[in-house]
PDB file of C-alpha atoms in Angstrom:
ATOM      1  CA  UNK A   1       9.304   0.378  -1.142  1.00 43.00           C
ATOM      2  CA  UNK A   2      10.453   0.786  -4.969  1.00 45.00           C
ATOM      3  CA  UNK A   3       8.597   3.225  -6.653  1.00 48.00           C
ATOM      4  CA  UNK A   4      10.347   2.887  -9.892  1.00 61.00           C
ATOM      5  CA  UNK A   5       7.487   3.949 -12.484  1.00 80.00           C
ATOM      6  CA  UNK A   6       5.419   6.894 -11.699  1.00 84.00           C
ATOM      7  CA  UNK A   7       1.215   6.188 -11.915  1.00 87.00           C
ATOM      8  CA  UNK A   8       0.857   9.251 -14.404  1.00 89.00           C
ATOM      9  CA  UNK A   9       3.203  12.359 -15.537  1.00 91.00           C
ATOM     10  CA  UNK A  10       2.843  15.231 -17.246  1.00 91.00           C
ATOM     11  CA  UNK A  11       5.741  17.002 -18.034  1.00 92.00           C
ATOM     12  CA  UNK A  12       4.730  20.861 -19.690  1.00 88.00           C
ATOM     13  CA  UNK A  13       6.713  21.229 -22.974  1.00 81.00           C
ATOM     14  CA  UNK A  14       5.750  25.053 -23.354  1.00 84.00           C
ATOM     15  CA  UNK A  15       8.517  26.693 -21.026  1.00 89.00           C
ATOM     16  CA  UNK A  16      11.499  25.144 -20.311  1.00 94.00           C
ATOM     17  CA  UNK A  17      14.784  26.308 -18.600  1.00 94.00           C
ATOM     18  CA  UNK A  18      18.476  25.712 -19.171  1.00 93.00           C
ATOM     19  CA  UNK A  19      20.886  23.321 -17.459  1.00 93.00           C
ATOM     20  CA  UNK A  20      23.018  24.717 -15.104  1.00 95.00           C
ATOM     21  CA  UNK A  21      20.441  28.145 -14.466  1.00 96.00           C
ATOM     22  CA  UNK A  22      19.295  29.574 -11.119  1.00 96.00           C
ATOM     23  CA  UNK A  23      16.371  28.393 -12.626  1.00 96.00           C
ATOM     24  CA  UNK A  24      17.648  25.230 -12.006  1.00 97.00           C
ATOM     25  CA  UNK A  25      18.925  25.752  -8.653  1.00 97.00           C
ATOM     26  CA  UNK A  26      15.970  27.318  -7.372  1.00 97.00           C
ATOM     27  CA  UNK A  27      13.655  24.082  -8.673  1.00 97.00           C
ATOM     28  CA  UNK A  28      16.498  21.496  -6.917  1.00 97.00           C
ATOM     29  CA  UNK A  29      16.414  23.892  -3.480  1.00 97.00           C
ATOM     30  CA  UNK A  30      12.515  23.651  -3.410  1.00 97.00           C
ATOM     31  CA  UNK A  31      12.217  19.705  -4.082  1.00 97.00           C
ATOM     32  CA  UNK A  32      15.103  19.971  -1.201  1.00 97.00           C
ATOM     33  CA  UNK A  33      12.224  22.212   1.016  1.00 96.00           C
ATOM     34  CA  UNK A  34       9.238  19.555  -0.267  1.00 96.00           C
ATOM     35  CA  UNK A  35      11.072  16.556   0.687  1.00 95.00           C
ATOM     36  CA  UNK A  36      12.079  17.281   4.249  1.00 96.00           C
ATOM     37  CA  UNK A  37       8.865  19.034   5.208  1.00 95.00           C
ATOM     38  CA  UNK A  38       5.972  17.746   3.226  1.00 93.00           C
ATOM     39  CA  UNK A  39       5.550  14.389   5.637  1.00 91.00           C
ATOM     40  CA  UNK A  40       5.034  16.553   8.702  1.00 91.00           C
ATOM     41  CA  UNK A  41       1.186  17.065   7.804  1.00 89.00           C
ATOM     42  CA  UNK A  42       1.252  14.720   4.867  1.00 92.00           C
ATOM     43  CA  UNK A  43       1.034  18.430   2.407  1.00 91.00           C
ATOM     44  CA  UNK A  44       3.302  21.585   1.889  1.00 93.00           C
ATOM     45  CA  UNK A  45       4.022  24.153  -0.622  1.00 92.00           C
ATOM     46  CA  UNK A  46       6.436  26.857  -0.747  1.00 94.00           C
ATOM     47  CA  UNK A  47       8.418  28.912  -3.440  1.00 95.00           C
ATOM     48  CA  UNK A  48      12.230  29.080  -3.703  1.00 96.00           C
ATOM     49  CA  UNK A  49      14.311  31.939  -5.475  1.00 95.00           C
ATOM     50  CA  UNK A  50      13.036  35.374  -6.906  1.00 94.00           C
ATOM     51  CA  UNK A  51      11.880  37.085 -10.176  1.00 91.00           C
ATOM     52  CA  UNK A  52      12.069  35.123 -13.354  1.00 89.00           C
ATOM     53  CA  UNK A  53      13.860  32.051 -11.308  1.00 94.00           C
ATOM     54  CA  UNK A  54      11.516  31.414  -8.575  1.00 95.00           C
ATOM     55  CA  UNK A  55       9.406  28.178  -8.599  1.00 96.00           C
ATOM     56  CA  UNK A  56       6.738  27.455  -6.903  1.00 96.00           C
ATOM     57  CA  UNK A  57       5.913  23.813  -5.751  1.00 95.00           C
ATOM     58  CA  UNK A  58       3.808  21.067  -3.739  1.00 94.00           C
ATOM     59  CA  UNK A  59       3.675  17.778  -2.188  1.00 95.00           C
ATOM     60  CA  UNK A  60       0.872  15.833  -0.677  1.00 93.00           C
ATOM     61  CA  UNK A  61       0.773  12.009   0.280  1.00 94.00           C
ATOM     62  CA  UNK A  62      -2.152  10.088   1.015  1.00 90.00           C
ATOM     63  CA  UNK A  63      -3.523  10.496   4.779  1.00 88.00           C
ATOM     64  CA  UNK A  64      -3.101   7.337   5.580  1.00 90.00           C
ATOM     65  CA  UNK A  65       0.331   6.768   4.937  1.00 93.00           C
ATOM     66  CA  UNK A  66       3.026   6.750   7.465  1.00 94.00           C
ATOM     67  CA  UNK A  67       5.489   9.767   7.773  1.00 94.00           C
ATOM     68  CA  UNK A  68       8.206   7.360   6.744  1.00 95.00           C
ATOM     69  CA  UNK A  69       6.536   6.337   3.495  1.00 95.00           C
ATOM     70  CA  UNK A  70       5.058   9.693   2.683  1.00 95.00           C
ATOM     71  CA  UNK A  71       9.027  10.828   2.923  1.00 95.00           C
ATOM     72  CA  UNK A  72      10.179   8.127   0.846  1.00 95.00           C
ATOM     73  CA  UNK A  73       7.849   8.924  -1.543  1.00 95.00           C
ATOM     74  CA  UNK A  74       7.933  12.302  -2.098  1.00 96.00           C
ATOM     75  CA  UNK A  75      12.055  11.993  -2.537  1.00 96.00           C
ATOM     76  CA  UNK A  76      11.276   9.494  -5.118  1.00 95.00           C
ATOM     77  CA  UNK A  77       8.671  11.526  -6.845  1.00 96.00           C
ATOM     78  CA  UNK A  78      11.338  14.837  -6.652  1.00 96.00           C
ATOM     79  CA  UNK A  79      14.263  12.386  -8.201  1.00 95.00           C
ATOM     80  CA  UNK A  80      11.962  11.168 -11.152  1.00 95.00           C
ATOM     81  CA  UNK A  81       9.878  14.135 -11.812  1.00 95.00           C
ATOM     82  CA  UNK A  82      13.611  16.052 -12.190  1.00 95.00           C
ATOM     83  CA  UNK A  83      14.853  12.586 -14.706  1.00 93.00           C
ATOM     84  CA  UNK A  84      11.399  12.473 -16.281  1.00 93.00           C
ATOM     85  CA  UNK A  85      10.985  16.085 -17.346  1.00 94.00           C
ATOM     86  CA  UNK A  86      14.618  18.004 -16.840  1.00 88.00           C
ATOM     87  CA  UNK A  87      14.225  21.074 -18.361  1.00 93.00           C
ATOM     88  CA  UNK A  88      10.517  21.642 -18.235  1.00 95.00           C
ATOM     89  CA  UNK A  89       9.082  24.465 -16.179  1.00 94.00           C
ATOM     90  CA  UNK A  90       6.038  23.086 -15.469  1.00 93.00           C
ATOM     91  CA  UNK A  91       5.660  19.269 -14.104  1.00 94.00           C
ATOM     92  CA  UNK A  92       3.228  17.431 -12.181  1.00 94.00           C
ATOM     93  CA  UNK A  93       3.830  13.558 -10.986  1.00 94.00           C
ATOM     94  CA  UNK A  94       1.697  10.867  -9.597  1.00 93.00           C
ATOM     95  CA  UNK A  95       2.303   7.901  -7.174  1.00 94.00           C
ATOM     96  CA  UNK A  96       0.135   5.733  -5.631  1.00 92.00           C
ATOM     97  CA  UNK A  97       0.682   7.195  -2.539  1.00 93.00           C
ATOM     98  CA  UNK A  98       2.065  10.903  -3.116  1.00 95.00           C
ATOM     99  CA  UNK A  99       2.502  13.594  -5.812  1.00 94.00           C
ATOM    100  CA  UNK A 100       4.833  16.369  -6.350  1.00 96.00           C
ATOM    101  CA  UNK A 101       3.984  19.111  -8.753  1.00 95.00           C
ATOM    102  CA  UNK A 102       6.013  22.628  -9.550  1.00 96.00           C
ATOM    103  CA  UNK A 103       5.780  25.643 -12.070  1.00 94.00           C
ATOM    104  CA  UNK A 104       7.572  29.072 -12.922  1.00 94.00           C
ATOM    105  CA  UNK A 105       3.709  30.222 -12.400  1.00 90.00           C
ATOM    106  CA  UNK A 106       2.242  31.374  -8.963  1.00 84.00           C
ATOM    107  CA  UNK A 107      -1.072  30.138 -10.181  1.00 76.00           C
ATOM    108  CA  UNK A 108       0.144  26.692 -10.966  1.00 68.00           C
ATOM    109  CA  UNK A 109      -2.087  24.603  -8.245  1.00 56.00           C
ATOM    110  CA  UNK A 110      -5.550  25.750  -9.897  1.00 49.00           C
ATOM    111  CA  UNK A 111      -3.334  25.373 -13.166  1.00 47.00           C
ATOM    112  CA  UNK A 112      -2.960  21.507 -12.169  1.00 46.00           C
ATOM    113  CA  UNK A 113      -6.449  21.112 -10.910  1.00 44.00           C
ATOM    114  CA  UNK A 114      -8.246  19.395 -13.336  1.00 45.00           C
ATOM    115  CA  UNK A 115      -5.617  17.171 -13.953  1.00 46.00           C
ATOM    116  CA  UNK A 116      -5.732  13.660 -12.968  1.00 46.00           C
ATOM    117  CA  UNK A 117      -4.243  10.361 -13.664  1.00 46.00           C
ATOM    118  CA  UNK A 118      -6.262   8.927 -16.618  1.00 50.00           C
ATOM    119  CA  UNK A 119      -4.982   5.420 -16.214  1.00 50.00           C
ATOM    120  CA  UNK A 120      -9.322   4.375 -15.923  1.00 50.00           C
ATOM    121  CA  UNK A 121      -9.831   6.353 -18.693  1.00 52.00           C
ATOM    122  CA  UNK A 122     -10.366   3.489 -21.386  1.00 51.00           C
ATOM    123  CA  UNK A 123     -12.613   1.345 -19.071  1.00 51.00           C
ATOM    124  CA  UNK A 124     -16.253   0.876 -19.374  1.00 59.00           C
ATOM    125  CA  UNK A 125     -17.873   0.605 -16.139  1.00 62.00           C
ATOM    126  CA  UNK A 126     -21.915  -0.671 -16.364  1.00 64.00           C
ATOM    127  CA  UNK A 127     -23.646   1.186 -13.806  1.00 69.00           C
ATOM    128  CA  UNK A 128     -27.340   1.268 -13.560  1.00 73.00           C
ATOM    129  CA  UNK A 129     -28.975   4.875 -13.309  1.00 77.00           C
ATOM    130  CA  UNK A 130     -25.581   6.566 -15.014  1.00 78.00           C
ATOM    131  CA  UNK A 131     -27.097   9.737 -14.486  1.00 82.00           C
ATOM    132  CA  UNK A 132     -27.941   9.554 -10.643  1.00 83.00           C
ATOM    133  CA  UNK A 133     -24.760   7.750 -10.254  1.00 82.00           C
ATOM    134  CA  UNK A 134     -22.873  10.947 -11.718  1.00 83.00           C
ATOM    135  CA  UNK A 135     -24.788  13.166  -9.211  1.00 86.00           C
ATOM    136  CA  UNK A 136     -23.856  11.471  -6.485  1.00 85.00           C
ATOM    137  CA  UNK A 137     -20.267  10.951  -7.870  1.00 84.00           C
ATOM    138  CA  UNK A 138     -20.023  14.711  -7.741  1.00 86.00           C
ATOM    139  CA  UNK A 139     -21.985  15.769  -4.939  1.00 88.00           C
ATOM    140  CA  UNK A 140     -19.316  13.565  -2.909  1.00 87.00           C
ATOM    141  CA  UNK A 141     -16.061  15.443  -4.718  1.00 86.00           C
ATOM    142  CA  UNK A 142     -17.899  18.572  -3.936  1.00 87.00           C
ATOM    143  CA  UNK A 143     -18.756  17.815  -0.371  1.00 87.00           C
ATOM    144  CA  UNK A 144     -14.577  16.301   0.013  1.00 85.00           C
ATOM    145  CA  UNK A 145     -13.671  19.030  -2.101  1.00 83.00           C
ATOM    146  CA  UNK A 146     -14.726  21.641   0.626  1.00 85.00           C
ATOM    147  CA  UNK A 147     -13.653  19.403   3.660  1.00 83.00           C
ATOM    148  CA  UNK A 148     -10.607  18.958   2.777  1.00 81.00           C
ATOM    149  CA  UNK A 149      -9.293  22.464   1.581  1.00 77.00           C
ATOM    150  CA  UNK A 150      -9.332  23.412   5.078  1.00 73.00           C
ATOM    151  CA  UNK A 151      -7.427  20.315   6.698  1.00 74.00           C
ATOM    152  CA  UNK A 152      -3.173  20.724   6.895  1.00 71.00           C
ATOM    153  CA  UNK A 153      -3.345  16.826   5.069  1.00 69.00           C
ATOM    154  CA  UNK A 154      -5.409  18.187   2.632  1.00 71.00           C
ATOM    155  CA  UNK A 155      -6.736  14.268   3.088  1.00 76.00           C
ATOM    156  CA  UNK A 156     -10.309  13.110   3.544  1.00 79.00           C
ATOM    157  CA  UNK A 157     -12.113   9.566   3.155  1.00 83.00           C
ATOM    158  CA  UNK A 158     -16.318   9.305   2.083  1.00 86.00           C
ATOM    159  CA  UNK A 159     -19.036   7.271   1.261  1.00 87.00           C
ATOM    160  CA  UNK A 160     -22.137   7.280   0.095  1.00 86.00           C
ATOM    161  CA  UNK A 161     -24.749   5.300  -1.796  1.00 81.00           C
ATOM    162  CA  UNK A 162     -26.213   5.525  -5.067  1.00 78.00           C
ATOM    163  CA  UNK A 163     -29.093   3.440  -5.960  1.00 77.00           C
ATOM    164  CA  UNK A 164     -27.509  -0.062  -4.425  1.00 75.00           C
ATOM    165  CA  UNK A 165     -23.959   0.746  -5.028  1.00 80.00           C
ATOM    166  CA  UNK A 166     -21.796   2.460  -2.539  1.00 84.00           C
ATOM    167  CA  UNK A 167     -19.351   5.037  -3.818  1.00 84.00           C
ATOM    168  CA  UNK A 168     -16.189   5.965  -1.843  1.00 84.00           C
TER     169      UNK A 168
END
């Protein structure tokens, strides 16, 4: 499938590296690494190069995505997040059904963390008992949160109810 437009980007403007640097070369080898191994388990990280040129990266599709899509995905999310934000060292790109993210910094996935596609952002939603439904809402991250950080997909489905509505 064409995955021309990416859901959401962000592209760090703070640090960026030359054309042409190992810098460079290190980033291209690891989206190499990410885009042959991440649709084994549907996740995978790894670093590629050493001192100021190494990069650190990660890919994860959706779990329930086949290995074919997840890999088509993730090589189209490596080719665009490259076009998108060349010379950035810092980048993190959404699909619908994958992202790929890298950084010069070894803390970059807690970095990333609270960073999400705000393409809902701007719409109202009328929920009855806001409050409880935000409880809920959170005590379901929380409980996927924890599930999934020990799974290889790093992939988990949940629902659960608040008031009448069911949340997934």
């Amino acid at each position: 499938p064409s995955l021309a437009e990416p859901n959401q980007i962000f592209c760090s403007e703070s640090e960026k590296y030359t054309p042409n640097s190992s810098y460079e070369k290190s980033l291209n080898n690891l989206l190499d690494l990410i885009t042959l191994y991440t649709p084994k388990d549907g996740y995978y990280n790894s670093t590629f190069g050493s001192g100021g040129d190494q990069v650190y990266g990660q890919a994860l599709c959706r779990g329930d995505v086949t290995r074919e899509v997840c890999q088509d995905c993730v090589a189209n999310a490596s080719r665009a997040i490259i076009k998108k934000c060349g010379g950035d060292k810092e980048a993190i790109l959404w699909y619908e059904k994958c992202q790929v993210q890298y950084s010069y910094s070894p803390g970059f996935a807690s970095t990333y963390a609270a960073k999400f596609p705000d393409s809902n952002e701007h719409e109202e939603r009328v929920v009855d008992h806001r409050d409880q439904y935000k409880k809920e809402v959170m005590r379901l991250m929380d409980s996927l949160a924890k599930e999934t950080s020990g799974s290889k997909s790093m992939f988990r489905t949940k629902k659960t109810k608040s008031e009448s509505t069911t949340i997934y």
